XYZ file of C-alpha atoms in Angstrom:
258
model
C 22.200 -54.259 38.335
C 24.656 -52.554 40.184
C 24.627 -50.737 43.109
C 26.888 -48.233 44.835
C 26.553 -48.048 49.341
C 28.817 -44.955 50.523
C 30.745 -46.223 53.158
C 31.288 -43.201 55.578
C 34.411 -43.239 55.728
C 36.128 -42.041 51.797
C 34.953 -45.375 50.364
C 32.398 -46.704 48.691
C 31.455 -50.050 47.882
C 29.914 -50.966 44.263
C 28.708 -53.989 44.276
C 28.019 -56.295 40.705
C 26.030 -59.355 41.399
C 29.605 -60.661 42.762
C 31.411 -58.697 42.215
C 32.168 -56.750 44.959
C 34.556 -53.580 45.139
C 35.102 -50.424 47.116
C 36.693 -47.456 45.984
C 37.934 -44.088 47.973
C 38.036 -40.338 45.761
C 40.691 -39.420 44.324
C 41.925 -36.366 45.539
C 41.002 -32.936 43.722
C 43.872 -31.681 40.506
C 45.259 -28.853 39.579
C 42.921 -25.943 38.546
C 44.197 -25.714 34.773
C 45.270 -22.191 32.928
C 42.184 -19.926 32.534
C 41.062 -19.820 28.531
C 41.414 -17.202 25.867
C 38.382 -14.420 27.222
C 35.747 -14.888 23.960
C 34.388 -11.793 21.782
C 31.848 -9.452 22.213
C 28.542 -9.785 20.458
C 28.085 -6.047 18.897
C 24.828 -4.940 17.397
C 24.553 -1.789 15.254
C 21.543 -0.624 13.827
C 21.663 1.523 10.587
C 18.853 3.380 9.034
C 17.815 1.654 5.435
C 16.172 3.805 2.854
C 13.315 2.655 1.028
C 13.486 0.486 -1.471
C 13.540 -3.121 -1.938
C 14.385 -4.481 1.133
C 11.789 -1.943 3.050
C 9.594 -0.194 0.900
C 9.015 3.097 2.999
C 12.503 3.239 4.591
C 13.250 1.541 8.199
C 16.190 0.199 9.773
C 18.492 -3.162 9.241
C 20.016 -4.729 12.702
C 23.798 -6.095 12.540
C 25.328 -8.759 14.387
C 28.064 -10.502 14.611
C 31.348 -10.915 16.968
C 33.336 -8.357 17.788
C 36.758 -10.056 15.391
C 39.677 -7.518 16.490
C 38.290 -5.608 20.165
C 37.852 -2.866 18.197
C 35.045 -2.209 20.428
C 32.780 -1.764 16.262
C 30.832 -3.799 14.274
C 33.234 -3.691 10.773
C 32.339 -4.682 7.519
C 33.259 -8.375 7.663
C 32.344 -9.154 10.961
C 28.711 -8.864 11.015
C 26.049 -11.009 9.432
C 23.088 -10.616 7.051
C 20.930 -7.572 8.362
C 17.625 -8.220 9.081
C 14.845 -5.904 8.638
C 12.133 -3.313 10.924
C 10.476 -1.637 8.620
C 7.831 1.342 8.234
C 4.531 0.710 7.936
C 2.795 3.336 5.399
C 2.116 6.329 5.103
C -2.096 5.897 3.892
C -1.030 9.171 2.221
C 1.100 11.435 -0.142
C 1.434 14.405 0.160
C 2.087 15.600 -3.943
C 0.826 14.729 -6.600
C 0.782 11.006 -7.462
C 1.392 10.413 -11.172
C 0.720 7.265 -12.684
C 2.899 6.122 -15.548
C 3.218 2.105 -15.775
C 1.186 -0.792 -13.738
C 4.136 -0.700 -11.011
C 3.299 2.962 -9.987
C -0.669 1.740 -9.588
C 1.261 -1.330 -7.488
C 3.213 1.790 -5.646
C -0.021 3.593 -4.361
C -2.356 -0.032 -3.301
C -3.141 0.786 0.259
C -3.212 4.618 0.119
C -6.793 6.591 0.830
C -5.703 10.392 0.734
C -3.991 12.316 -2.039
C -2.924 16.395 -0.948
C -2.319 17.417 -4.565
C -3.028 15.832 -7.783
C -4.016 11.616 -8.943
C -2.577 12.093 -12.825
C -2.917 9.126 -14.983
C -1.965 10.288 -18.580
C 0.117 8.484 -21.865
C 0.204 5.818 -19.519
C 0.904 2.023 -19.879
C -1.525 0.869 -17.304
C -3.514 -1.664 -17.782
C -6.205 -0.649 -13.968
C -6.002 2.212 -12.176
C -7.741 0.103 -9.697
C -7.045 1.761 -6.018
C -9.733 0.495 -4.112
C -8.789 2.412 -0.359
C -8.706 5.230 -1.960
C -11.197 7.899 -0.068
C -10.142 11.363 -1.116
C -7.993 13.846 -3.889
C -7.568 17.481 -2.824
C -6.790 18.271 -5.718
C -7.951 17.065 -9.655
C -7.777 13.711 -10.861
C -6.641 14.075 -14.645
C -7.657 10.188 -15.916
C -7.033 10.996 -19.880
C -4.778 9.624 -22.968
C -4.285 6.116 -21.877
C -4.729 3.333 -24.710
C -3.095 0.743 -22.524
C -6.225 1.602 -19.897
C -8.745 -1.767 -19.218
C -10.659 -0.278 -16.067
C -10.486 2.510 -13.881
C -11.458 1.699 -10.775
C -12.006 3.697 -7.756
C -14.723 2.511 -5.023
C -14.117 4.330 -2.163
C -13.584 7.409 -3.569
C -15.672 9.819 -1.775
C -14.452 13.350 -2.683
C -12.297 15.145 -5.343
C -11.451 19.443 -4.288
C -10.809 20.008 -7.529
C -12.158 19.261 -10.879
C -12.724 15.571 -11.799
C -11.361 14.333 -15.914
C -11.529 11.364 -17.659
C -11.611 11.187 -21.610
C -9.510 9.045 -25.014
C -8.803 6.317 -22.770
C -10.508 4.481 -25.870
C -9.584 0.460 -23.960
C -11.864 1.193 -21.225
C -15.000 -1.313 -20.296
C -15.427 -0.324 -17.091
C -15.112 3.153 -14.722
C -16.526 2.810 -10.968
C -16.994 5.984 -9.110
C -19.988 4.452 -6.946
C -19.178 6.463 -3.780
C -18.055 9.929 -5.139
C -20.313 12.376 -3.511
C -18.330 15.776 -4.257
C -16.218 17.545 -6.837
C -14.922 20.406 -6.272
C -14.914 21.926 -9.374
C -16.161 20.451 -13.347
C -16.256 16.722 -13.536
C -16.929 15.127 -16.644
C -16.606 12.273 -18.129
C -15.962 12.319 -22.289
C -14.835 10.203 -24.888
C -14.953 6.240 -23.869
C -15.652 3.888 -27.039
C -15.434 -0.102 -25.531
C -17.119 1.715 -21.878
C -19.350 -1.028 -20.775
C -20.186 0.407 -17.250
C -19.898 3.699 -15.702
C -20.912 4.488 -11.746
C -21.844 7.903 -10.810
C -24.499 5.984 -8.506
C -24.220 8.409 -5.037
C -22.844 12.289 -6.887
C -24.312 15.184 -4.759
C -22.708 17.700 -5.830
C -20.241 18.690 -8.160
C -18.936 22.116 -8.306
C -18.967 22.954 -12.430
C -19.675 21.443 -15.139
C -21.463 18.250 -15.326
C -20.753 16.255 -18.387
C -20.889 12.715 -19.309
C -20.779 12.320 -22.617
C -18.843 9.431 -22.911
C -20.279 8.201 -27.133
C -20.749 4.047 -25.958
C -23.415 1.777 -25.621
C -22.965 0.546 -21.946
C -24.015 0.678 -18.984
C -23.909 4.458 -17.553
C -25.700 5.356 -13.829
C -26.315 8.639 -12.502
C -27.686 11.339 -10.765
C -29.948 9.781 -8.239
C -28.257 11.335 -5.646
C -27.220 15.231 -7.037
C -28.747 18.336 -5.300
C -26.411 20.168 -7.380
C -24.224 22.105 -10.201
C -22.861 24.262 -10.082
C -22.623 25.376 -13.615
C -24.345 22.923 -16.327
C -25.627 20.108 -16.536
C -24.843 17.980 -19.785
C -25.449 13.786 -20.634
C -25.502 13.503 -24.193
C -24.479 10.698 -26.203
C -24.568 7.527 -24.134
C -26.174 5.077 -25.742
C -27.063 2.533 -22.739
C -27.368 5.724 -20.895
C -30.014 3.296 -18.385
C -30.464 5.137 -15.274
C -30.666 9.465 -15.375
C -32.157 11.208 -12.538
C -32.921 14.503 -11.721
C -34.965 15.273 -9.437
C -36.819 18.713 -8.669
C -34.731 19.547 -6.315
C -31.518 19.309 -8.051
C -29.860 22.652 -8.690
C -28.278 23.633 -12.281
C -26.109 26.327 -12.124
C -26.569 26.903 -16.262
C -27.852 24.666 -19.182
C -29.557 21.365 -18.882
C -29.053 19.622 -21.825
C -29.939 15.428 -21.905
C -29.750 13.722 -24.788
C -29.054 10.401 -25.754
């Protein structure tokens, strides 16, 4: 190993075994010429419309070097953008129309529709909206030949009317937490139906009609307090639970048969 000793006279002695060398500090050379100025780094923020990058819109952030010293980040100077997306709005303003399974996916996470929920002649195979709690207008699910299930397990209120009819392939309808319907509630012909849940329903402003023409398991009425017009429960060969208490108000006729 080697040792270095400072002789405090501008020289240093380097000892490596039997070899001893004395060296002197050199004189600093002249400063070199200044290099070229570096390029300025710039950032640009653009609005990003709703689409594949941001389903609910947001901003695209571009960065890069100002190659032409223009003071602006121009096309060809920026790298790939980074996206900052808006959070999903849980409320739909206006009608929610489902024509395909993609429309169902677009409503995922929505808790309220301030308008109507419309599924008519749709290509969707499943309408499952687990977060939906309120529809201020009507719920209209009719004439959907590809549909196999309607699952609205959190839906508690419908401001207008509810109509589900002529969906021949539907095997399950889950409205198990539905409490109030402002106008009439109608669940009609579903010959393949295996299960219908209406066990939390308390109040219907107009007619309440459940006539599925099926042998499926139908539960309706345990919580029922008020029907503003006719109550008709018929053509449900699989009716398993119907409770209409003595305190239930029915505005017009009440008819129940298998």
